[in-house]
Coordinates of C-alpha atoms and ligand atoms in Angstrom, one line a residue:
X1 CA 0.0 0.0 0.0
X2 CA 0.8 3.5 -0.7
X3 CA 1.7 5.9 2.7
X4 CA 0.4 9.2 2.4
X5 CA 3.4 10.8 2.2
X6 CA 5.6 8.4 0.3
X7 CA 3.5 9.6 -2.7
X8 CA 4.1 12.9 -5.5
X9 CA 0.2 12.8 -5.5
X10 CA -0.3 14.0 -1.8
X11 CA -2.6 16.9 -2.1
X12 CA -3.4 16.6 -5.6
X13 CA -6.4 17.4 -7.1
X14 CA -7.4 14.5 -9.7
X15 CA -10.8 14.0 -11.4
X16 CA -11.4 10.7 -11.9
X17 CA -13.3 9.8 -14.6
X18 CA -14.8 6.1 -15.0
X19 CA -16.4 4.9 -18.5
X20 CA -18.8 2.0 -19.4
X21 CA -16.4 -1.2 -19.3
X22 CA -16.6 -4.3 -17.3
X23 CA -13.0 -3.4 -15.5
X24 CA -15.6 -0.4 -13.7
X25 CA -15.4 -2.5 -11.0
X26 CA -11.4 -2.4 -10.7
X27 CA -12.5 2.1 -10.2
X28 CA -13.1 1.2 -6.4
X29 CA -10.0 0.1 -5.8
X30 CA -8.3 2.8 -7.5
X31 CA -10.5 5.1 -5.8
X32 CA -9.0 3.8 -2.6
X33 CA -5.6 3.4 -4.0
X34 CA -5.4 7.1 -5.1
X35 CA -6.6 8.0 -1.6
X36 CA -4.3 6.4 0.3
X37 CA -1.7 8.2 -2.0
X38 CA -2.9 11.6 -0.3
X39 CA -4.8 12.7 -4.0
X40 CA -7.8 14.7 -3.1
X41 CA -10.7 13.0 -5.4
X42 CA -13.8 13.7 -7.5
X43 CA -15.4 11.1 -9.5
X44 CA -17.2 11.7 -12.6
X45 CA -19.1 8.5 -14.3
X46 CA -20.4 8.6 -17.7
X47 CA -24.3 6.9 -17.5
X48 CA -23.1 3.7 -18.8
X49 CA -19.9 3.1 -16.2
X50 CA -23.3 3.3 -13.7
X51 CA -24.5 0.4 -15.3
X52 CA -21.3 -1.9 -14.0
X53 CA -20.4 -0.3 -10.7
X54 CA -23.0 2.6 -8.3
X55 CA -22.2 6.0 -7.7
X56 CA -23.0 5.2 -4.3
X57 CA -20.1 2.7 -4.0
X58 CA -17.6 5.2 -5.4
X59 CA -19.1 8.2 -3.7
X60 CA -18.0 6.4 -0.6
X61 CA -15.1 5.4 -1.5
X62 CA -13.8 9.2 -2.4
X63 CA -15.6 11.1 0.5
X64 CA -17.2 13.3 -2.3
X65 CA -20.6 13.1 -4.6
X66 CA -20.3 11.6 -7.8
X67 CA -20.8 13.6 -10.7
X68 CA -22.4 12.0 -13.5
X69 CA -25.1 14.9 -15.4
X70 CA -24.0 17.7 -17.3
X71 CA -27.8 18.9 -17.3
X72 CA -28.4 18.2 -13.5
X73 CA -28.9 21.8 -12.2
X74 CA -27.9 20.7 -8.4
X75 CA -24.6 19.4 -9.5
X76 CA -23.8 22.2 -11.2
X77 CA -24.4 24.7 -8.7
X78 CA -22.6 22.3 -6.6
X79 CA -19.6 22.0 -8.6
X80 CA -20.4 22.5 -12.2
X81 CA -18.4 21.2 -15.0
X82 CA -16.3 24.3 -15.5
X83 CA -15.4 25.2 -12.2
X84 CA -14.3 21.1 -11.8
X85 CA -12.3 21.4 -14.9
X86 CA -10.4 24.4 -13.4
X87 CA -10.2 22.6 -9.9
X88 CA -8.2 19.6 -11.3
X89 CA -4.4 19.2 -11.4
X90 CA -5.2 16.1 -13.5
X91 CA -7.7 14.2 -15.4
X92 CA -7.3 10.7 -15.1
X93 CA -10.1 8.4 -17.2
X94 CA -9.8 4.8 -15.7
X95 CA -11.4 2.4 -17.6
X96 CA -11.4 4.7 -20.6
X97 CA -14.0 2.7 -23.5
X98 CA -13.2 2.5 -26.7
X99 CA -16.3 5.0 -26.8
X100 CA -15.3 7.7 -24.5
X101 CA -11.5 7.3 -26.2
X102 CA -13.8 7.9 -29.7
X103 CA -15.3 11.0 -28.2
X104 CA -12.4 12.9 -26.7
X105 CA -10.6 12.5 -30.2
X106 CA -13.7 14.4 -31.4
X107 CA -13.9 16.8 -28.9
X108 CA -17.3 16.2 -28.4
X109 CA -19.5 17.4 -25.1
X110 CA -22.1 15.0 -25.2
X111 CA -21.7 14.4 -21.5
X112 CA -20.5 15.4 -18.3
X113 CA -16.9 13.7 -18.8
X114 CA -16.4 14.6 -22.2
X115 CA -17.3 17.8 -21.5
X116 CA -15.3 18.4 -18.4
X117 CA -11.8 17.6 -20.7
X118 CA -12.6 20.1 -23.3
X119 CA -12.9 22.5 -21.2
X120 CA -9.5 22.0 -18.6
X121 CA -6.2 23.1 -19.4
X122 CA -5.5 20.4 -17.1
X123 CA -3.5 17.3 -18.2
X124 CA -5.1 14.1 -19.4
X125 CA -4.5 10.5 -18.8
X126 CA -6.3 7.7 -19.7
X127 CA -6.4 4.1 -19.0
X128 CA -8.0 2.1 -21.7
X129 CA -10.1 -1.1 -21.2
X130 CA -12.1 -3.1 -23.7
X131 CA -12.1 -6.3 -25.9
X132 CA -9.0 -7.1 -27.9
X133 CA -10.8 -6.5 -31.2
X134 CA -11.9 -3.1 -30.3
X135 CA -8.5 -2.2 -29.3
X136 CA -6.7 -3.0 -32.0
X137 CA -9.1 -1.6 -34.6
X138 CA -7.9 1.1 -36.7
X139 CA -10.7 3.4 -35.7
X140 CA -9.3 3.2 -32.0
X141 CA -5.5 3.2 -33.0
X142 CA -6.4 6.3 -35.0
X143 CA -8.2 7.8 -32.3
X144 CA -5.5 7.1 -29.8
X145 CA -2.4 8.5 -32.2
X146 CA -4.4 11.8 -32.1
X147 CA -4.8 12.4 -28.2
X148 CA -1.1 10.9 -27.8
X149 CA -0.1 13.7 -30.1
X150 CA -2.0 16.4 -28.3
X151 CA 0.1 15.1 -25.0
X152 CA -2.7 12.8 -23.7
X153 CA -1.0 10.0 -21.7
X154 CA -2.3 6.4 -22.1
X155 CA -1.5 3.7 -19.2
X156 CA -1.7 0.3 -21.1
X157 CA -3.7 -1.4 -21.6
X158 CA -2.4 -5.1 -20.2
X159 CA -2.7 -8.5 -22.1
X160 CA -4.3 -11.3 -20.9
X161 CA -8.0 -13.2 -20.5
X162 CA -10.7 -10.5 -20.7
X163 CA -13.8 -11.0 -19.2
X164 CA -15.4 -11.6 -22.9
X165 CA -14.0 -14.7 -22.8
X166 CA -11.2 -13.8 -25.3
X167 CA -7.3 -13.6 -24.3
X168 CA -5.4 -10.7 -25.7
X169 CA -4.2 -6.7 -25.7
X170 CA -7.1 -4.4 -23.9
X171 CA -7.0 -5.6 -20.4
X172 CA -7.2 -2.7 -17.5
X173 CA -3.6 -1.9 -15.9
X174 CA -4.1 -2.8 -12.7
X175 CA -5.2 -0.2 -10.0
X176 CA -1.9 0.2 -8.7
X177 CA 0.0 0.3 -11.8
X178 CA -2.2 3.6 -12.9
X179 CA -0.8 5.0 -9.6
X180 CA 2.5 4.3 -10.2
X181 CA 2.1 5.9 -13.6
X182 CA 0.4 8.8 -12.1
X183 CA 3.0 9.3 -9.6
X184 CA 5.2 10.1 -12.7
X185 CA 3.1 12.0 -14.5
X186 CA 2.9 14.5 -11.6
X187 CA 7.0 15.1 -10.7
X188 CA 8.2 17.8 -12.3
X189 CA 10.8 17.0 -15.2
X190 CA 13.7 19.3 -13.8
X191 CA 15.9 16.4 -15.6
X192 CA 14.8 16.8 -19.1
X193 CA 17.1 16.2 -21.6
X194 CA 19.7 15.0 -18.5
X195 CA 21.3 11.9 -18.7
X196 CA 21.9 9.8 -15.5
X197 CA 23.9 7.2 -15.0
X198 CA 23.4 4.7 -11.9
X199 CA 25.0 1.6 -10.4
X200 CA 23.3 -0.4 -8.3
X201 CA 23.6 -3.9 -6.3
X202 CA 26.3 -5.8 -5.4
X203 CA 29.3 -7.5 -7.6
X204 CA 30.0 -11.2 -7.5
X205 CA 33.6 -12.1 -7.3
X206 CA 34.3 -15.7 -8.8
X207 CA 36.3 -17.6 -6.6
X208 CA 35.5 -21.2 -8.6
X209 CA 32.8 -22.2 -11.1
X210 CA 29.8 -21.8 -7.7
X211 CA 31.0 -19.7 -5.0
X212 CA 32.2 -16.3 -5.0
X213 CA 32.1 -13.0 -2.4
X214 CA 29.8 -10.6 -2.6
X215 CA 27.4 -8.7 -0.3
X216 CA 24.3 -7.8 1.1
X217 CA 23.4 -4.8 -1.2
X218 CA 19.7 -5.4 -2.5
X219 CA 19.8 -2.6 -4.9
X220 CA 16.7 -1.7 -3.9
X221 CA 18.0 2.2 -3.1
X222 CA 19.8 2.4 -6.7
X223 CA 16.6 1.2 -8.6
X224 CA 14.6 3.8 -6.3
X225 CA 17.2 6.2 -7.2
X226 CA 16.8 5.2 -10.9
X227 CA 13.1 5.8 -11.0
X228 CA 13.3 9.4 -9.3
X229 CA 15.9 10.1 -12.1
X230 CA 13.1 9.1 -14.5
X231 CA 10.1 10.3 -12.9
X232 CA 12.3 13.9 -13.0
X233 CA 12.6 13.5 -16.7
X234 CA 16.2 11.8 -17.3
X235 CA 17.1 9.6 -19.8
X236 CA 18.4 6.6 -17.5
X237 CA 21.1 4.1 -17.8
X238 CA 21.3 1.7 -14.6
X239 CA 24.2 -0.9 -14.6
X240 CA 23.0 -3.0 -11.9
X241 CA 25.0 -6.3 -10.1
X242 CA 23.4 -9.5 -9.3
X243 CA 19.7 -8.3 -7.9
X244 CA 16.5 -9.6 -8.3
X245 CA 14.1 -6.7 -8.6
X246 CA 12.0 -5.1 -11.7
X247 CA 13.1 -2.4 -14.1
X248 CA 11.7 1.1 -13.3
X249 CA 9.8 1.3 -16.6
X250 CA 11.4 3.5 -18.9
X251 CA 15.1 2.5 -17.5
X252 CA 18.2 1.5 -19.7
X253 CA 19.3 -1.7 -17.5
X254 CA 22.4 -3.5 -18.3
X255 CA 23.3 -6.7 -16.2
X256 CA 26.8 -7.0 -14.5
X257 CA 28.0 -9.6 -12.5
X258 CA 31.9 -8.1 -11.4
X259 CA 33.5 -4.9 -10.4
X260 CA 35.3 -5.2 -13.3
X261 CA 32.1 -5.6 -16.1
X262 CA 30.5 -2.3 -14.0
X263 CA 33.9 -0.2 -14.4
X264 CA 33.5 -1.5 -18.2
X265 CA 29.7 -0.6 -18.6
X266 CA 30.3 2.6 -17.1
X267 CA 33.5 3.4 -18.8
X268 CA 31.5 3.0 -21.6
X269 CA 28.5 5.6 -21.4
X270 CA 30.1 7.6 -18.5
X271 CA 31.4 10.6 -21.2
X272 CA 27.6 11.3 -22.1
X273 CA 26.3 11.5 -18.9
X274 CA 25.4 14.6 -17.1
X275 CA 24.9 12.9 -13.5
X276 CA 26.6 9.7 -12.0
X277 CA 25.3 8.0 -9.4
X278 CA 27.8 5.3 -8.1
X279 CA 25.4 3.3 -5.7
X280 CA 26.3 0.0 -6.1
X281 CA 28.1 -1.9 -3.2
X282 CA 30.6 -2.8 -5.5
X283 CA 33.4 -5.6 -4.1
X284 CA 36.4 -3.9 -2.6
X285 CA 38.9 -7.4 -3.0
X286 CA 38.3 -10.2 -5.7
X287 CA 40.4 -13.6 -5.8
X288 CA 43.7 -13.1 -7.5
X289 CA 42.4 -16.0 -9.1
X290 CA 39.4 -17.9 -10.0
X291 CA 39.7 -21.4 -10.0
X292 CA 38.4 -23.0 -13.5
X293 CA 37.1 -26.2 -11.1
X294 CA 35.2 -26.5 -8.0
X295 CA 37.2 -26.5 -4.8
X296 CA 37.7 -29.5 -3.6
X297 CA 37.6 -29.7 0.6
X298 CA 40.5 -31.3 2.1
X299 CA 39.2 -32.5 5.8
X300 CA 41.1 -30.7 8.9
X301 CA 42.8 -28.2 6.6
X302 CA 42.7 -24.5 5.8
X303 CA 42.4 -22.9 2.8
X304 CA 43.9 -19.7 2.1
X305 CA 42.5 -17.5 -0.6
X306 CA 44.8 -14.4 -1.6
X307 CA 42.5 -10.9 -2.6
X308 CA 43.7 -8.4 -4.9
X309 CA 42.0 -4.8 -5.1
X310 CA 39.4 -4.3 -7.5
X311 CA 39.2 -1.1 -9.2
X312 CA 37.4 1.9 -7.8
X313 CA 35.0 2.7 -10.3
X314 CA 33.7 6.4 -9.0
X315 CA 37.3 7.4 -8.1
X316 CA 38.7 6.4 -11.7
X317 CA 35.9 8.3 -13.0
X318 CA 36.1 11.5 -10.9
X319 CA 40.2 11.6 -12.4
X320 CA 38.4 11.8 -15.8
X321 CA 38.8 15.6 -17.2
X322 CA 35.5 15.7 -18.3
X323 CA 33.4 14.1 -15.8
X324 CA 29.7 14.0 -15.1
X325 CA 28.7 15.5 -11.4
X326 CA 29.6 12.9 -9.5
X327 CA 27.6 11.1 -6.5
X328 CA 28.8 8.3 -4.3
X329 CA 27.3 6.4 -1.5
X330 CA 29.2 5.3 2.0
X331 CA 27.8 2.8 3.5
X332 CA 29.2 2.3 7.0
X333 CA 28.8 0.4 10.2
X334 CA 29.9 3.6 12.4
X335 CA 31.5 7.0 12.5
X336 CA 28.9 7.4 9.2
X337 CA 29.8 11.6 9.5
X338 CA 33.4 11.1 9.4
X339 CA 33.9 8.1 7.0
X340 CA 31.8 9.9 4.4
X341 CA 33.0 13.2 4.4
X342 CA 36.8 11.6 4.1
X343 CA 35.7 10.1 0.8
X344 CA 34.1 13.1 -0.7
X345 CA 37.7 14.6 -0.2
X346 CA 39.5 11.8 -0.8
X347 CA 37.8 10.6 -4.3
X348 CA 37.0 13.8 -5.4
X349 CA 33.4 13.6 -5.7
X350 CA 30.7 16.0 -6.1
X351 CA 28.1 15.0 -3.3
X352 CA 28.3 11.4 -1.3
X353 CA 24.8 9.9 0.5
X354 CA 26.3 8.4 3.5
X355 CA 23.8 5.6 5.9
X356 CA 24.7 3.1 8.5
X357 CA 24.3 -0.5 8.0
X358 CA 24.4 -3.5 10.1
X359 CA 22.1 -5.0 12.7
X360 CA 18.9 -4.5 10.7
X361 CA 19.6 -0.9 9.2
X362 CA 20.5 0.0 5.6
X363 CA 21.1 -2.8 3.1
X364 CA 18.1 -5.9 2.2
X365 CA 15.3 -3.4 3.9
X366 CA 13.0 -1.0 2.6
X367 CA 13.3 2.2 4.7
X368 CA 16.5 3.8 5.0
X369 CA 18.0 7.3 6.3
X370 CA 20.6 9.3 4.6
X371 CA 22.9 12.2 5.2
X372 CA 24.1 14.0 2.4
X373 CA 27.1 16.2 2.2
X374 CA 28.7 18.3 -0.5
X375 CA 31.4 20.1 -0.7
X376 CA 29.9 23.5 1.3
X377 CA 26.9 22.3 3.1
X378 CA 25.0 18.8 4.4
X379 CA 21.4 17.5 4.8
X380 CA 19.9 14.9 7.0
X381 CA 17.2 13.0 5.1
X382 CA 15.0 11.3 7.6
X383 CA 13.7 7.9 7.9
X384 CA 11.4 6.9 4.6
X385 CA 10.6 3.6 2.3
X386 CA 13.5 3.9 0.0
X387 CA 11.5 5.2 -3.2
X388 CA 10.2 8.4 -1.2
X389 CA 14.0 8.6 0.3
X390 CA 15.5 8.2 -3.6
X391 CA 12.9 11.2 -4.7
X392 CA 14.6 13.6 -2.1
X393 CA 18.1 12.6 -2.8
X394 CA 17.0 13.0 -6.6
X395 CA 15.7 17.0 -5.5
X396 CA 19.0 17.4 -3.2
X397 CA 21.3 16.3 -6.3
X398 CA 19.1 18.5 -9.2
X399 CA 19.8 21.7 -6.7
X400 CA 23.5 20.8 -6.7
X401 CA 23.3 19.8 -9.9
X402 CA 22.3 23.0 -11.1
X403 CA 24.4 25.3 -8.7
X404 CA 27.4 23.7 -10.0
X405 CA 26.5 24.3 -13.7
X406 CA 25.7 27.8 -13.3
X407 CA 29.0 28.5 -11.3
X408 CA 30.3 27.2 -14.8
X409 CA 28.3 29.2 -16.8
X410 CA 28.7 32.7 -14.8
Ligands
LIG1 O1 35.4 3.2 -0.3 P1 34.0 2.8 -0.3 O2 33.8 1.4 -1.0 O3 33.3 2.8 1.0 O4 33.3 3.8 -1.2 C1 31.9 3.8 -1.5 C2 31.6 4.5 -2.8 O5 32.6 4.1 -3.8 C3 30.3 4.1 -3.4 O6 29.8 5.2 -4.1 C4 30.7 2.9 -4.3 O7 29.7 2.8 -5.3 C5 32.0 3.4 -4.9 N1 32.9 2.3 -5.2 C6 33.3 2.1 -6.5 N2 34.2 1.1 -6.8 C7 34.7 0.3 -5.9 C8 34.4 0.5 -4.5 C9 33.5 1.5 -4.2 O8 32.8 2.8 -7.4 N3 35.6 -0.6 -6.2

């Protein structure tokens, strides 16, 4: 679930519009979902979407009447098309028909929705739900290439078994899905045109064909870091270690498995990048060498294995003449204020996010705390789930970002 204010749509005013489709039934739960995201909610059903799901339900659900007349003279003088169209930050239409998408194209005001997104300035997402057929029709896929090209944003739809029966393209993104893709919608794209360049996760160092060293990192604070990046409006390269987690939609993601692949990858699309952001937990020591066969134990022995230094990726690239603005991480299991601003010195960077780890904190869990430090000032970041926690990093970084480059500039 979504906390209040681990969202970008706390506060937001979003009309919700639902249309005639059998997914009408999925609007309740995104009624809920977009609540507990802090988004301040009216609901707008078109006479059909009453037919699958009751305004009373959803009028419950968002606190707030449902509007559903554009020639009911109480809900106007209530809060009339116009003065809702001005009131929203957003109009999001979830399910959208093939009919209401049909209607929109043709700015047409045959009913209260319709009606309502001709006349706001506001922007306008829709989640489309119907049968396969429908969807792929030329009419529709006409009609959609017109409201994408007048900036309309479309979330989906999924694939799968629809409720006609068939299998195929035209299924509703699930609930929380659209709120994830809302949540983007609504950051502002300070990063446009800004490319970022994250590492993330641990490295595996080969010691024989199954074992190796590596570490707890999950990754899970890179890939957060890697959608604020995107939700700001970079373009977004993540060269991540050995993790199991899912792609921020709209990442570049290239799989590593050693220090030496990431220093390669990065190497590589480093000198276009605007922003680095060296997350990744990457192995201090590897095995001088890696045994081509398994290990074999010899009872009542030791076994000595001999490290060499790996290379340190965010130092080599802060030597670079022309570097990005550089970012590392220090991840420590005390003195976190000292150790971190040492390396900010020491490897020449540009900002480093230092947390403590160990006994519970840090790596493998989903809150986290940072403190960030630069080169003439610091900031605590307090305790949040690591996405909300990324998304202030992201706003701390863009501000240094952009009081480095004007330094420059002056
Ligand atoms: O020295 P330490 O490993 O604590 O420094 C952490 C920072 O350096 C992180 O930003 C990490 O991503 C980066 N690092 C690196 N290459 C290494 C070791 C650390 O880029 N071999």
């Amino acid at each position: 679930m979504t906390e209040p204010l681990d969202s970008p749509l706390a506060g937001k005013h979003i009309v919700l519009g639902v249309t005639g489709s059998i997914a009408a039934y999925k609007s309740a739960d995104l009624v809920r979902r977009l609540r507990d995201a802090g988004a301040e909610l009216r609901v707008v059903m078109t006479k059909s979407a009453c037919e699958f799901i009751t305004p009373l339900t959803l009028q419950t659900l968002s606190g707030h009447p449902v509007a559903i007349d554009l020639l009911d003279a109480d809900q106007e003088s209530a809060m009339g098309h116009i003065t809702l169209a001005r009131w929203a930050d957003w109009i999001l239409v979830a399910p959208a028909s093939a009919d209401v998408i049909a209607r929109l194209a043709q700015g047409r005001t045959d009913d209260l929705l319709s009606a309502l997104c001709l006349a706001s300035e506001s922007p306008l997402a829709l989640a489309p739900a119907m049968n396969n057929k429908m969807w792929s029709n030329p009419a529709t896929q006409d009609n959609l290439t017109v409201l994408r090209s007048r900036g309309v944003q479309i979330i989906g739809p999924a694939s799968g078994d629809q409720a006609c029966g068939e299998q195929g393209e035209g299924r509703l993104v699930e609930p929380l899905n659209i709120v994830v893709a809302m949540e983007r919608y609504v950051v502002p794209k300070r990063l446009l045109g800004k490319k970022v360049l994250i590492t993330a996760g641990p490295t595996y160092e080969a010691i024989d064909p199954v074992r190796f060293i590596g570490n707890r990192s999950s990754g899970k604070m890179g890939f957060a870091i890697a959608q604020a990046a995107v939700e700001a409006g970079a373009e977004v390269t993540l060269i991540a270690g050995p993790v199991h987690l899912t792609t921020p939609t709209g990442v570049k993601r290239v799989d590593v498995e050693t220090a030496q692949a990431m220093f390669e990858q990065v190497s590589s699309a480093v000198a276009e990048s605007d922003i680095f952001i060296s997350c990744a937990a990457v192995a201090d020591y590897r095995p001088c060498q890696t045994e081509t066969k398994k290990i074999k134990k010899i009872a009542n022995s030791e076994l000595e294995l001999k490290l060499e230094p790996t290379i340190d990726i965010v130092a080599a690239v802060a030597k670079q003449q022309l570097k990005p603005f550089i970012v590392g991480f220090a991840a420590e299991t005390q003195d976190v204020t000292e150790y971190a601003q040492e390396k900010l010195q020491r490897k020449n960077l540009d900002m480093i996010a230092a947390n403590q780890v160990g006994n519970g904190l840090g790596f493998a869990v989903d809150t986290n705390t940072l403190s960030v430090f630069w080169h003439n000032g610091s900031q605590e970041l307090p305790i949040a789930v690591k996405t909300q926690l990324a998304r202030d990093l992201m706003m701390l970084i863009i501000e240094q970002y952009n009081a480095k480059n004007s330094i420059k500039t002056a």
